[in-house]
Amino acid sequence: WIFANIIFTLLILLSDLTAASRTNVALSSKAIQSSLLWYRSKAEYAIDGNSDPEFGHESCSSTAEQANPWWRLELPGVYRVSEIQVTTRNMNMEWLDGTEILIGNSLGNNGNDNPRCAIFNHDPGCLTQTVKCWGMEGRFINFYKSSDQAVYLQLCEVKVYGGRNPVHHNMIIKGKAIQSSLLGYLGKAEHAIDGNSDPEFGHESCSSTAYQANPWWRLELPGVYRVSEIQVTNRNDNRKRLDGIEIHIGNSLGNNGNDNPRCAIINDDPGCLTQTVKCWGMEGRFINFYKSSDQADYLQLCEVKVYGGRNPVYHNMIIKG
């Protein structure tokens, strides 16, 4: 009898959690965008509960025609986002192609430097699409069109599903390192994970690629982990070489792992050799440091420490009652 009651209670709790995860938290959030096309295209029209794809019905948001337009949703707290549903206009649907969906807690660059959940592209046969974000954590959700040419960013409805279930991790994770090239015997990839944070390159404590375009360094973890944070120690000279380095986390080796979702872009801090980057539980087996540049450069790291844990988020349990 006691065991039956425990099972019944657990089923009730699981049912409540599932119901909560299917609550559209966007309805209780605030929206803002980089510009306004006209008074009938306000940012909040994309979270008014009306999925009407007809722009003239005052149900869609729209920026003005501009370079790098963005639309941002501020959630009522820090959430783990499981999925996002996006309804496009019933015409000019291709305007959303290449739009990045970013999730995080930073307002740097208006929130557009936060980790990427996905790149959105329209489906000609489907006005409403679902994007999986697999528990990415954050308070801000940005739709961002990276374009030097002036374009519009238009959304007819955005629905966000998730829950306030933080994951706490503090275990350091070991792995294997590889890089796109080698400067010399002093700059081996594994020197960045040898436990030695000495920032003096000549002491054989730092990794370095050769002088090349688009250099990268990759850490292969011993399994799929939820990464809470990454600590990076820079060289004590030539420090600006880390400026603009992207950190990517995921399970794909496409483009050597450099197409995985982005956790952050790091820049040198003149007052601090070691920096901490929050990745808020992003999941993956591969962690890439990537310098996207057609101009030749070095990628050098003196120590990389990765903290996280193997606590997966389950999305496939069916509950019956």
PDB file of C-alpha atoms in Angstrom:
ATOM      1  CA  TRP A   1       0.000   0.000   0.000  1.00  0.00           C
ATOM      2  CA  ILE A   2       2.815   2.414   0.885  1.00  0.00           C
ATOM      3  CA  PHE A   3       4.673   1.554  -2.338  1.00  0.00           C
ATOM      4  CA  ALA A   4       1.500   2.110  -4.390  1.00  0.00           C
ATOM      5  CA  ASN A   5       1.011   5.533  -2.820  1.00  0.00           C
ATOM      6  CA  ILE A   6       4.610   6.506  -3.605  1.00  0.00           C
ATOM      7  CA  ILE A   7       4.160   5.495  -7.233  1.00  0.00           C
ATOM      8  CA  PHE A   8       0.877   7.397  -7.439  1.00  0.00           C
ATOM      9  CA  THR A   9       2.498  10.522  -5.972  1.00  0.00           C
ATOM     10  CA  LEU A  10       5.408  10.309  -8.429  1.00  0.00           C
ATOM     11  CA  LEU A  11       2.984  10.011 -11.335  1.00  0.00           C
ATOM     12  CA  ILE A  12       1.138  13.110 -10.145  1.00  0.00           C
ATOM     13  CA  LEU A  13       4.415  15.042  -9.892  1.00  0.00           C
ATOM     14  CA  LEU A  14       5.550  13.899 -13.335  1.00  0.00           C
ATOM     15  CA  SER A  15       2.199  14.862 -14.774  1.00  0.00           C
ATOM     16  CA  ASP A  16       2.496  18.328 -13.240  1.00  0.00           C
ATOM     17  CA  LEU A  17       6.021  18.745 -14.633  1.00  0.00           C
ATOM     18  CA  THR A  18       4.881  17.685 -18.088  1.00  0.00           C
ATOM     19  CA  ALA A  19       1.956  20.097 -17.959  1.00  0.00           C
ATOM     20  CA  ALA A  20       4.297  22.900 -16.912  1.00  0.00           C
ATOM     21  CA  SER A  21       6.680  22.138 -19.769  1.00  0.00           C
ATOM     22  CA  ARG A  22       3.761  22.561 -22.217  1.00  0.00           C
ATOM     23  CA  THR A  23       2.898  26.014 -20.909  1.00  0.00           C
ATOM     24  CA  ASN A  24       3.722  28.731 -23.409  1.00  0.00           C
ATOM     25  CA  VAL A  25       5.901  30.982 -21.247  1.00  0.00           C
ATOM     26  CA  ALA A  26       6.134  33.586 -24.020  1.00  0.00           C
ATOM     27  CA  LEU A  27       2.631  34.789 -23.114  1.00  0.00           C
ATOM     28  CA  SER A  28       3.930  36.036 -19.759  1.00  0.00           C
ATOM     29  CA  SER A  29       7.099  37.571 -21.233  1.00  0.00           C
ATOM     30  CA  LYS A  30       8.146  40.900 -22.724  1.00  0.00           C
ATOM     31  CA  ALA A  31       9.215  41.490 -26.328  1.00  0.00           C
ATOM     32  CA  ILE A  32      11.410  44.167 -27.876  1.00  0.00           C
ATOM     33  CA  GLN A  33      12.957  44.578 -31.311  1.00  0.00           C
ATOM     34  CA  SER A  34      15.730  46.585 -32.935  1.00  0.00           C
ATOM     35  CA  SER A  35      13.384  48.891 -34.877  1.00  0.00           C
ATOM     36  CA  LEU A  36       9.727  49.282 -35.875  1.00  0.00           C
ATOM     37  CA  LEU A  37       8.308  49.151 -39.391  1.00  0.00           C
ATOM     38  CA  TRP A  38       5.036  50.845 -38.433  1.00  0.00           C
ATOM     39  CA  TYR A  39       2.625  51.071 -35.488  1.00  0.00           C
ATOM     40  CA  ARG A  40       0.844  47.857 -36.508  1.00  0.00           C
ATOM     41  CA  SER A  41       3.990  45.710 -36.326  1.00  0.00           C
ATOM     42  CA  LYS A  42       5.005  46.005 -32.675  1.00  0.00           C
ATOM     43  CA  ALA A  43       7.312  43.396 -31.122  1.00  0.00           C
ATOM     44  CA  GLU A  44       4.594  42.158 -28.722  1.00  0.00           C
ATOM     45  CA  TYR A  45       2.358  41.124 -31.640  1.00  0.00           C
ATOM     46  CA  ALA A  46       4.551  38.013 -31.968  1.00  0.00           C
ATOM     47  CA  ILE A  47       3.551  36.856 -28.459  1.00  0.00           C
ATOM     48  CA  ASP A  48      -0.124  37.895 -28.322  1.00  0.00           C
ATOM     49  CA  GLY A  49      -1.449  34.339 -28.713  1.00  0.00           C
ATOM     50  CA  ASN A  50      -2.687  35.104 -32.221  1.00  0.00           C
ATOM     51  CA  SER A  51      -0.997  32.990 -34.906  1.00  0.00           C
ATOM     52  CA  ASP A  52      -2.739  34.715 -37.836  1.00  0.00           C
ATOM     53  CA  PRO A  53      -0.080  34.808 -40.620  1.00  0.00           C
ATOM     54  CA  GLU A  54      -1.737  37.717 -42.446  1.00  0.00           C
ATOM     55  CA  PHE A  55       0.482  40.741 -41.808  1.00  0.00           C
ATOM     56  CA  GLY A  56      -2.301  43.284 -42.330  1.00  0.00           C
ATOM     57  CA  HIS A  57      -4.346  41.839 -39.463  1.00  0.00           C
ATOM     58  CA  GLU A  58      -1.998  43.353 -36.844  1.00  0.00           C
ATOM     59  CA  SER A  59      -0.864  39.904 -35.693  1.00  0.00           C
ATOM     60  CA  CYS A  60       2.818  40.007 -36.720  1.00  0.00           C
ATOM     61  CA  SER A  61       5.884  41.921 -35.586  1.00  0.00           C
ATOM     62  CA  SER A  62       8.280  43.583 -37.980  1.00  0.00           C
ATOM     63  CA  THR A  63      11.481  45.559 -37.740  1.00  0.00           C
ATOM     64  CA  ALA A  64      12.217  48.286 -40.221  1.00  0.00           C
ATOM     65  CA  GLU A  65      14.423  47.425 -43.188  1.00  0.00           C
ATOM     66  CA  GLN A  66      17.882  47.486 -41.625  1.00  0.00           C
ATOM     67  CA  ALA A  67      21.189  45.657 -41.311  1.00  0.00           C
ATOM     68  CA  ASN A  68      21.400  43.012 -38.562  1.00  0.00           C
ATOM     69  CA  PRO A  69      17.791  43.224 -37.302  1.00  0.00           C
ATOM     70  CA  TRP A  70      16.815  41.417 -34.089  1.00  0.00           C
ATOM     71  CA  TRP A  71      13.779  40.582 -31.970  1.00  0.00           C
ATOM     72  CA  ARG A  72      14.194  39.664 -28.288  1.00  0.00           C
ATOM     73  CA  LEU A  73      11.979  37.935 -25.760  1.00  0.00           C
ATOM     74  CA  GLU A  74      12.641  38.476 -22.053  1.00  0.00           C
ATOM     75  CA  LEU A  75      11.258  35.536 -20.063  1.00  0.00           C
ATOM     76  CA  PRO A  76       9.949  36.032 -16.507  1.00  0.00           C
ATOM     77  CA  GLY A  77      12.985  34.193 -15.161  1.00  0.00           C
ATOM     78  CA  VAL A  78      15.779  31.819 -16.166  1.00  0.00           C
ATOM     79  CA  TYR A  79      14.258  28.844 -17.968  1.00  0.00           C
ATOM     80  CA  ARG A  80      15.444  25.636 -19.578  1.00  0.00           C
ATOM     81  CA  VAL A  81      13.932  25.944 -23.048  1.00  0.00           C
ATOM     82  CA  SER A  82      12.840  22.635 -24.549  1.00  0.00           C
ATOM     83  CA  GLU A  83      11.342  23.924 -27.785  1.00  0.00           C
ATOM     84  CA  ILE A  84      10.225  27.026 -29.648  1.00  0.00           C
ATOM     85  CA  GLN A  85       7.363  27.195 -32.143  1.00  0.00           C
ATOM     86  CA  VAL A  86       7.618  29.863 -34.825  1.00  0.00           C
ATOM     87  CA  THR A  87       4.812  31.009 -37.150  1.00  0.00           C
ATOM     88  CA  THR A  88       5.922  32.938 -40.240  1.00  0.00           C
ATOM     89  CA  ARG A  89       4.019  35.240 -42.574  1.00  0.00           C
ATOM     90  CA  ASN A  90       1.998  33.652 -45.370  1.00  0.00           C
ATOM     91  CA  MET A  91       4.107  35.577 -47.878  1.00  0.00           C
ATOM     92  CA  ASN A  92       7.768  36.596 -48.077  1.00  0.00           C
ATOM     93  CA  MET A  93       8.450  33.557 -45.903  1.00  0.00           C
ATOM     94  CA  GLU A  94      12.033  33.352 -47.134  1.00  0.00           C
ATOM     95  CA  TRP A  95      12.881  36.549 -45.235  1.00  0.00           C
ATOM     96  CA  LEU A  96      13.375  34.388 -42.120  1.00  0.00           C
ATOM     97  CA  ASP A  97      15.979  32.155 -43.803  1.00  0.00           C
ATOM     98  CA  GLY A  98      19.254  32.207 -41.911  1.00  0.00           C
ATOM     99  CA  THR A  99      17.780  33.775 -38.769  1.00  0.00           C
ATOM    100  CA  GLU A 100      19.627  32.611 -35.656  1.00  0.00           C
ATOM    101  CA  ILE A 101      17.761  31.696 -32.469  1.00  0.00           C
ATOM    102  CA  LEU A 102      19.935  32.526 -29.454  1.00  0.00           C
ATOM    103  CA  ILE A 103      19.329  31.740 -25.776  1.00  0.00           C
ATOM    104  CA  GLY A 104      21.209  33.011 -22.732  1.00  0.00           C
ATOM    105  CA  ASN A 105      21.468  35.470 -19.870  1.00  0.00           C
ATOM    106  CA  SER A 106      23.686  38.147 -21.403  1.00  0.00           C
ATOM    107  CA  LEU A 107      22.533  41.419 -22.948  1.00  0.00           C
ATOM    108  CA  GLY A 108      25.914  41.954 -24.612  1.00  0.00           C
ATOM    109  CA  ASN A 109      25.383  43.045 -28.219  1.00  0.00           C
ATOM    110  CA  ASN A 110      21.654  43.248 -27.352  1.00  0.00           C
ATOM    111  CA  GLY A 111      21.664  39.534 -26.501  1.00  0.00           C
ATOM    112  CA  ASN A 112      22.941  38.496 -29.916  1.00  0.00           C
ATOM    113  CA  ASP A 113      26.168  36.982 -28.547  1.00  0.00           C
ATOM    114  CA  ASN A 114      24.322  34.374 -26.474  1.00  0.00           C
ATOM    115  CA  PRO A 115      24.586  30.647 -27.360  1.00  0.00           C
ATOM    116  CA  ARG A 116      22.791  29.548 -30.491  1.00  0.00           C
ATOM    117  CA  CYS A 117      19.977  27.019 -30.372  1.00  0.00           C
ATOM    118  CA  ALA A 118      19.390  26.833 -34.120  1.00  0.00           C
ATOM    119  CA  ILE A 119      19.420  28.591 -37.468  1.00  0.00           C
ATOM    120  CA  PHE A 120      15.887  28.954 -38.767  1.00  0.00           C
ATOM    121  CA  ASN A 121      14.863  28.386 -42.387  1.00  0.00           C
ATOM    122  CA  HIS A 122      11.319  28.479 -43.709  1.00  0.00           C
ATOM    123  CA  ASP A 123       9.444  25.405 -44.924  1.00  0.00           C
ATOM    124  CA  PRO A 124       7.283  26.281 -47.966  1.00  0.00           C
ATOM    125  CA  GLY A 125       4.648  23.761 -46.879  1.00  0.00           C
ATOM    126  CA  CYS A 126       4.478  24.724 -43.225  1.00  0.00           C
ATOM    127  CA  LEU A 127       3.790  28.149 -41.723  1.00  0.00           C
ATOM    128  CA  THR A 128       4.483  26.952 -38.167  1.00  0.00           C
ATOM    129  CA  GLN A 129       7.693  25.083 -37.342  1.00  0.00           C
ATOM    130  CA  THR A 130       9.086  23.667 -34.105  1.00  0.00           C
ATOM    131  CA  VAL A 131      12.728  24.153 -33.114  1.00  0.00           C
ATOM    132  CA  LYS A 132      14.205  21.905 -30.407  1.00  0.00           C
ATOM    133  CA  CYS A 133      16.542  23.607 -27.920  1.00  0.00           C
ATOM    134  CA  TRP A 134      16.995  20.595 -25.613  1.00  0.00           C
ATOM    135  CA  GLY A 135      16.962  22.406 -22.288  1.00  0.00           C
ATOM    136  CA  MET A 136      19.225  25.356 -23.141  1.00  0.00           C
ATOM    137  CA  GLU A 137      19.132  27.761 -20.222  1.00  0.00           C
ATOM    138  CA  GLY A 138      18.543  31.485 -20.327  1.00  0.00           C
ATOM    139  CA  ARG A 139      16.306  34.456 -19.710  1.00  0.00           C
ATOM    140  CA  PHE A 140      16.635  36.042 -23.143  1.00  0.00           C
ATOM    141  CA  ILE A 141      15.646  34.526 -26.500  1.00  0.00           C
ATOM    142  CA  ASN A 142      16.815  36.406 -29.580  1.00  0.00           C
ATOM    143  CA  PHE A 143      15.893  36.055 -33.216  1.00  0.00           C
ATOM    144  CA  TYR A 144      18.831  37.595 -35.059  1.00  0.00           C
ATOM    145  CA  LYS A 145      19.456  38.094 -38.754  1.00  0.00           C
ATOM    146  CA  SER A 146      23.179  38.638 -39.321  1.00  0.00           C
ATOM    147  CA  SER A 147      23.201  40.616 -42.554  1.00  0.00           C
ATOM    148  CA  ASP A 148      25.134  43.656 -43.722  1.00  0.00           C
ATOM    149  CA  GLN A 149      22.362  44.272 -46.246  1.00  0.00           C
ATOM    150  CA  ALA A 150      19.171  45.937 -45.043  1.00  0.00           C
ATOM    151  CA  VAL A 151      16.417  43.334 -44.470  1.00  0.00           C
ATOM    152  CA  TYR A 152      13.214  42.915 -42.456  1.00  0.00           C
ATOM    153  CA  LEU A 153      12.734  40.547 -39.518  1.00  0.00           C
ATOM    154  CA  GLN A 154       9.084  39.550 -39.232  1.00  0.00           C
ATOM    155  CA  LEU A 155       7.444  37.061 -36.840  1.00  0.00           C
ATOM    156  CA  CYS A 156       3.733  36.251 -36.589  1.00  0.00           C
ATOM    157  CA  GLU A 157       3.862  34.141 -33.426  1.00  0.00           C
ATOM    158  CA  VAL A 158       6.541  32.766 -31.123  1.00  0.00           C
ATOM    159  CA  LYS A 159       5.706  30.151 -28.493  1.00  0.00           C
ATOM    160  CA  VAL A 160       8.275  29.031 -25.938  1.00  0.00           C
ATOM    161  CA  TYR A 161       8.058  25.827 -23.896  1.00  0.00           C
ATOM    162  CA  GLY A 162      10.261  24.864 -20.983  1.00  0.00           C
ATOM    163  CA  GLY A 163      10.564  24.842 -17.229  1.00  0.00           C
ATOM    164  CA  ARG A 164      12.522  26.311 -14.368  1.00  0.00           C
ATOM    165  CA  ASN A 165      14.655  23.239 -13.646  1.00  0.00           C
ATOM    166  CA  PRO A 166      18.250  24.331 -13.099  1.00  0.00           C
ATOM    167  CA  VAL A 167      21.073  21.813 -13.445  1.00  0.00           C
ATOM    168  CA  HIS A 168      23.922  22.248 -10.995  1.00  0.00           C
ATOM    169  CA  HIS A 169      27.330  20.987 -12.150  1.00  0.00           C
ATOM    170  CA  ASN A 170      30.802  21.386 -10.755  1.00  0.00           C
ATOM    171  CA  MET A 171      32.681  18.285 -11.887  1.00  0.00           C
ATOM    172  CA  ILE A 172      35.703  18.912 -14.091  1.00  0.00           C
ATOM    173  CA  ILE A 173      35.617  16.810 -17.268  1.00  0.00           C
ATOM    174  CA  LYS A 174      38.663  15.279 -18.918  1.00  0.00           C
ATOM    175  CA  GLY A 175      38.945  14.551 -22.611  1.00  0.00           C
ATOM    176  CA  LYS A 176      41.184  14.309 -25.662  1.00  0.00           C
ATOM    177  CA  ALA A 177      42.388  17.350 -27.595  1.00  0.00           C
ATOM    178  CA  ILE A 178      43.106  17.851 -31.270  1.00  0.00           C
ATOM    179  CA  GLN A 179      43.687  20.966 -33.387  1.00  0.00           C
ATOM    180  CA  SER A 180      43.646  22.000 -37.022  1.00  0.00           C
ATOM    181  CA  SER A 181      47.442  22.284 -37.302  1.00  0.00           C
ATOM    182  CA  LEU A 182      50.599  22.410 -35.177  1.00  0.00           C
ATOM    183  CA  LEU A 183      52.988  25.320 -34.772  1.00  0.00           C
ATOM    184  CA  GLY A 184      55.799  23.161 -33.429  1.00  0.00           C
ATOM    185  CA  TYR A 185      56.493  20.547 -30.789  1.00  0.00           C
ATOM    186  CA  LEU A 186      55.895  23.229 -28.123  1.00  0.00           C
ATOM    187  CA  GLY A 187      52.308  23.863 -29.202  1.00  0.00           C
ATOM    188  CA  LYS A 188      50.632  20.449 -28.992  1.00  0.00           C
ATOM    189  CA  ALA A 189      46.844  20.427 -28.529  1.00  0.00           C
ATOM    190  CA  GLU A 190      47.014  18.426 -25.295  1.00  0.00           C
ATOM    191  CA  HIS A 191      49.127  21.110 -23.620  1.00  0.00           C
ATOM    192  CA  ALA A 192      45.873  23.060 -23.122  1.00  0.00           C
ATOM    193  CA  ILE A 193      44.413  20.308 -20.913  1.00  0.00           C
ATOM    194  CA  ASP A 194      47.506  19.151 -18.996  1.00  0.00           C
ATOM    195  CA  GLY A 195      46.440  20.832 -15.744  1.00  0.00           C
ATOM    196  CA  ASN A 196      49.225  23.407 -16.075  1.00  0.00           C
ATOM    197  CA  SER A 197      47.908  26.982 -16.378  1.00  0.00           C
ATOM    198  CA  ASP A 198      51.344  28.528 -16.902  1.00  0.00           C
ATOM    199  CA  PRO A 199      50.750  31.369 -19.431  1.00  0.00           C
ATOM    200  CA  GLU A 200      54.362  31.416 -20.654  1.00  0.00           C
ATOM    201  CA  PHE A 201      54.337  29.810 -24.108  1.00  0.00           C
ATOM    202  CA  GLY A 202      57.979  28.765 -23.964  1.00  0.00           C
ATOM    203  CA  HIS A 203      57.328  26.563 -20.913  1.00  0.00           C
ATOM    204  CA  GLU A 204      55.484  23.986 -23.072  1.00  0.00           C
ATOM    205  CA  SER A 205      52.208  24.663 -21.269  1.00  0.00           C
ATOM    206  CA  CYS A 206      50.176  26.105 -24.164  1.00  0.00           C
ATOM    207  CA  SER A 207      48.734  24.773 -27.408  1.00  0.00           C
ATOM    208  CA  SER A 208      49.119  26.549 -30.728  1.00  0.00           C
ATOM    209  CA  THR A 209      47.963  25.977 -34.272  1.00  0.00           C
ATOM    210  CA  ALA A 210      50.136  27.011 -37.187  1.00  0.00           C
ATOM    211  CA  TYR A 211      49.556  30.357 -38.885  1.00  0.00           C
ATOM    212  CA  GLN A 212      46.445  29.593 -40.939  1.00  0.00           C
ATOM    213  CA  ALA A 213      42.955  30.722 -41.910  1.00  0.00           C
ATOM    214  CA  ASN A 214      40.046  29.478 -39.743  1.00  0.00           C
ATOM    215  CA  PRO A 215      42.114  27.700 -37.063  1.00  0.00           C
ATOM    216  CA  TRP A 216      40.359  25.485 -34.518  1.00  0.00           C
ATOM    217  CA  TRP A 217      41.037  23.449 -31.367  1.00  0.00           C
ATOM    218  CA  ARG A 218      38.679  20.663 -30.290  1.00  0.00           C
ATOM    219  CA  LEU A 219      38.136  18.764 -27.053  1.00  0.00           C
ATOM    220  CA  GLU A 220      36.452  15.366 -27.238  1.00  0.00           C
ATOM    221  CA  LEU A 221      34.773  14.537 -23.916  1.00  0.00           C
ATOM    222  CA  PRO A 222      34.450  10.915 -22.732  1.00  0.00           C
ATOM    223  CA  GLY A 223      30.699  11.047 -23.354  1.00  0.00           C
ATOM    224  CA  VAL A 224      27.801  13.436 -23.858  1.00  0.00           C
ATOM    225  CA  TYR A 225      27.827  16.024 -21.072  1.00  0.00           C
ATOM    226  CA  ARG A 226      25.851  19.079 -20.024  1.00  0.00           C
ATOM    227  CA  VAL A 227      28.501  21.791 -19.848  1.00  0.00           C
ATOM    228  CA  SER A 228      27.908  24.388 -17.147  1.00  0.00           C
ATOM    229  CA  GLU A 229      31.036  26.497 -17.604  1.00  0.00           C
ATOM    230  CA  ILE A 230      34.443  26.656 -19.290  1.00  0.00           C
ATOM    231  CA  GLN A 231      37.553  28.338 -17.882  1.00  0.00           C
ATOM    232  CA  VAL A 232      40.102  29.588 -20.408  1.00  0.00           C
ATOM    233  CA  THR A 233      43.658  30.715 -19.631  1.00  0.00           C
ATOM    234  CA  ASN A 234      45.292  32.954 -22.228  1.00  0.00           C
ATOM    235  CA  ARG A 235      48.958  33.574 -23.035  1.00  0.00           C
ATOM    236  CA  ASN A 236      50.652  36.393 -21.141  1.00  0.00           C
ATOM    237  CA  ASP A 237      51.612  38.019 -24.448  1.00  0.00           C
ATOM    238  CA  ASN A 238      49.936  38.300 -27.857  1.00  0.00           C
ATOM    239  CA  ARG A 239      46.694  38.022 -25.931  1.00  0.00           C
ATOM    240  CA  LYS A 240      44.484  39.672 -28.520  1.00  0.00           C
ATOM    241  CA  ARG A 241      44.776  36.551 -30.663  1.00  0.00           C
ATOM    242  CA  LEU A 242      41.878  35.138 -28.621  1.00  0.00           C
ATOM    243  CA  ASP A 243      39.582  38.040 -29.512  1.00  0.00           C
ATOM    244  CA  GLY A 244      36.554  36.833 -31.433  1.00  0.00           C
ATOM    245  CA  ILE A 245      37.119  33.129 -30.737  1.00  0.00           C
ATOM    246  CA  GLU A 246      33.853  31.189 -30.830  1.00  0.00           C
ATOM    247  CA  ILE A 247      33.175  28.318 -28.409  1.00  0.00           C
ATOM    248  CA  HIS A 248      30.892  25.639 -29.879  1.00  0.00           C
ATOM    249  CA  ILE A 249      29.364  22.623 -28.114  1.00  0.00           C
ATOM    250  CA  GLY A 250      27.546  19.695 -29.694  1.00  0.00           C
ATOM    251  CA  ASN A 251      27.652  16.155 -31.016  1.00  0.00           C
ATOM    252  CA  SER A 252      28.391  16.770 -34.701  1.00  0.00           C
ATOM    253  CA  LEU A 253      31.784  16.603 -36.396  1.00  0.00           C
ATOM    254  CA  GLY A 254      30.478  18.463 -39.432  1.00  0.00           C
ATOM    255  CA  ASN A 255      32.989  21.121 -40.463  1.00  0.00           C
ATOM    256  CA  ASN A 256      35.301  19.566 -37.829  1.00  0.00           C
ATOM    257  CA  GLY A 257      32.720  20.379 -35.124  1.00  0.00           C
ATOM    258  CA  ASN A 258      32.681  24.103 -35.878  1.00  0.00           C
ATOM    259  CA  ASP A 259      29.015  24.078 -36.953  1.00  0.00           C
ATOM    260  CA  ASN A 260      27.776  22.961 -33.525  1.00  0.00           C
ATOM    261  CA  PRO A 261      25.708  25.413 -31.433  1.00  0.00           C
ATOM    262  CA  ARG A 262      27.670  28.344 -30.087  1.00  0.00           C
ATOM    263  CA  CYS A 263      28.069  28.865 -26.352  1.00  0.00           C
ATOM    264  CA  ALA A 264      29.906  32.195 -26.492  1.00  0.00           C
ATOM    265  CA  ILE A 265      32.389  34.482 -28.209  1.00  0.00           C
ATOM    266  CA  ILE A 266      35.381  35.297 -26.027  1.00  0.00           C
ATOM    267  CA  ASN A 267      37.602  38.359 -26.036  1.00  0.00           C
ATOM    268  CA  ASP A 268      40.779  39.122 -24.137  1.00  0.00           C
ATOM    269  CA  ASP A 269      40.342  40.778 -20.741  1.00  0.00           C
ATOM    270  CA  PRO A 270      43.497  42.866 -20.119  1.00  0.00           C
ATOM    271  CA  GLY A 271      43.134  42.478 -16.357  1.00  0.00           C
ATOM    272  CA  CYS A 272      42.528  38.742 -16.259  1.00  0.00           C
ATOM    273  CA  LEU A 273      44.497  35.879 -17.826  1.00  0.00           C
ATOM    274  CA  THR A 274      41.822  33.299 -16.904  1.00  0.00           C
ATOM    275  CA  GLN A 275      38.219  33.878 -17.898  1.00  0.00           C
ATOM    276  CA  THR A 276      35.066  31.891 -17.149  1.00  0.00           C
ATOM    277  CA  VAL A 277      32.403  31.349 -19.805  1.00  0.00           C
ATOM    278  CA  LYS A 278      28.942  30.142 -18.784  1.00  0.00           C
ATOM    279  CA  CYS A 279      27.345  27.573 -21.094  1.00  0.00           C
ATOM    280  CA  TRP A 280      24.283  26.915 -18.929  1.00  0.00           C
ATOM    281  CA  GLY A 281      24.035  23.176 -19.447  1.00  0.00           C
ATOM    282  CA  MET A 282      24.557  23.025 -23.208  1.00  0.00           C
ATOM    283  CA  GLU A 283      24.809  19.382 -24.233  1.00  0.00           C
ATOM    284  CA  GLY A 284      27.485  17.766 -26.348  1.00  0.00           C
ATOM    285  CA  ARG A 285      30.539  15.574 -26.672  1.00  0.00           C
ATOM    286  CA  PHE A 286      32.696  18.020 -28.629  1.00  0.00           C
ATOM    287  CA  ILE A 287      33.867  21.484 -27.566  1.00  0.00           C
ATOM    288  CA  ASN A 288      35.466  23.623 -30.249  1.00  0.00           C
ATOM    289  CA  PHE A 289      37.406  26.852 -30.054  1.00  0.00           C
ATOM    290  CA  TYR A 290      37.135  28.354 -33.528  1.00  0.00           C
ATOM    291  CA  LYS A 291      38.539  31.487 -35.144  1.00  0.00           C
ATOM    292  CA  SER A 292      36.393  32.289 -38.172  1.00  0.00           C
ATOM    293  CA  SER A 293      38.775  34.338 -40.277  1.00  0.00           C
ATOM    294  CA  ASP A 294      39.918  34.193 -43.876  1.00  0.00           C
ATOM    295  CA  GLN A 295      43.114  35.917 -42.764  1.00  0.00           C
ATOM    296  CA  ALA A 296      45.816  33.643 -41.383  1.00  0.00           C
ATOM    297  CA  ASP A 297      46.242  33.701 -37.601  1.00  0.00           C
ATOM    298  CA  TYR A 298      47.273  31.518 -34.666  1.00  0.00           C
ATOM    299  CA  LEU A 299      44.888  29.936 -32.158  1.00  0.00           C
ATOM    300  CA  GLN A 300      46.671  29.549 -28.824  1.00  0.00           C
ATOM    301  CA  LEU A 301      45.327  28.277 -25.490  1.00  0.00           C
ATOM    302  CA  CYS A 302      47.288  27.805 -22.272  1.00  0.00           C
ATOM    303  CA  GLU A 303      44.633  25.929 -20.299  1.00  0.00           C
ATOM    304  CA  VAL A 304      41.025  24.898 -20.819  1.00  0.00           C
ATOM    305  CA  LYS A 305      38.935  23.515 -17.943  1.00  0.00           C
ATOM    306  CA  VAL A 306      35.433  22.207 -18.572  1.00  0.00           C
ATOM    307  CA  TYR A 307      32.860  21.747 -15.806  1.00  0.00           C
ATOM    308  CA  GLY A 308      29.626  19.824 -16.117  1.00  0.00           C
ATOM    309  CA  GLY A 309      27.913  16.539 -15.485  1.00  0.00           C
ATOM    310  CA  ARG A 310      26.162  13.652 -17.130  1.00  0.00           C
ATOM    311  CA  ASN A 311      22.611  14.598 -16.200  1.00  0.00           C
ATOM    312  CA  PRO A 312      20.582  14.275 -19.387  1.00  0.00           C
ATOM    313  CA  VAL A 313      17.159  15.846 -19.821  1.00  0.00           C
ATOM    314  CA  TYR A 314      14.636  13.213 -20.850  1.00  0.00           C
ATOM    315  CA  HIS A 315      12.047  14.268 -23.422  1.00  0.00           C
ATOM    316  CA  ASN A 316      10.629  10.901 -24.458  1.00  0.00           C
ATOM    317  CA  MET A 317       8.875   9.417 -21.422  1.00  0.00           C
ATOM    318  CA  ILE A 318       5.175   8.842 -21.975  1.00  0.00           C
ATOM    319  CA  ILE A 319       3.027   9.189 -18.876  1.00  0.00           C
ATOM    320  CA  LYS A 320      -0.253   7.352 -18.415  1.00  0.00           C
ATOM    321  CA  GLY A 321      -2.797   7.614 -15.650  1.00  0.00           C
TER     322      GLY A 321
END
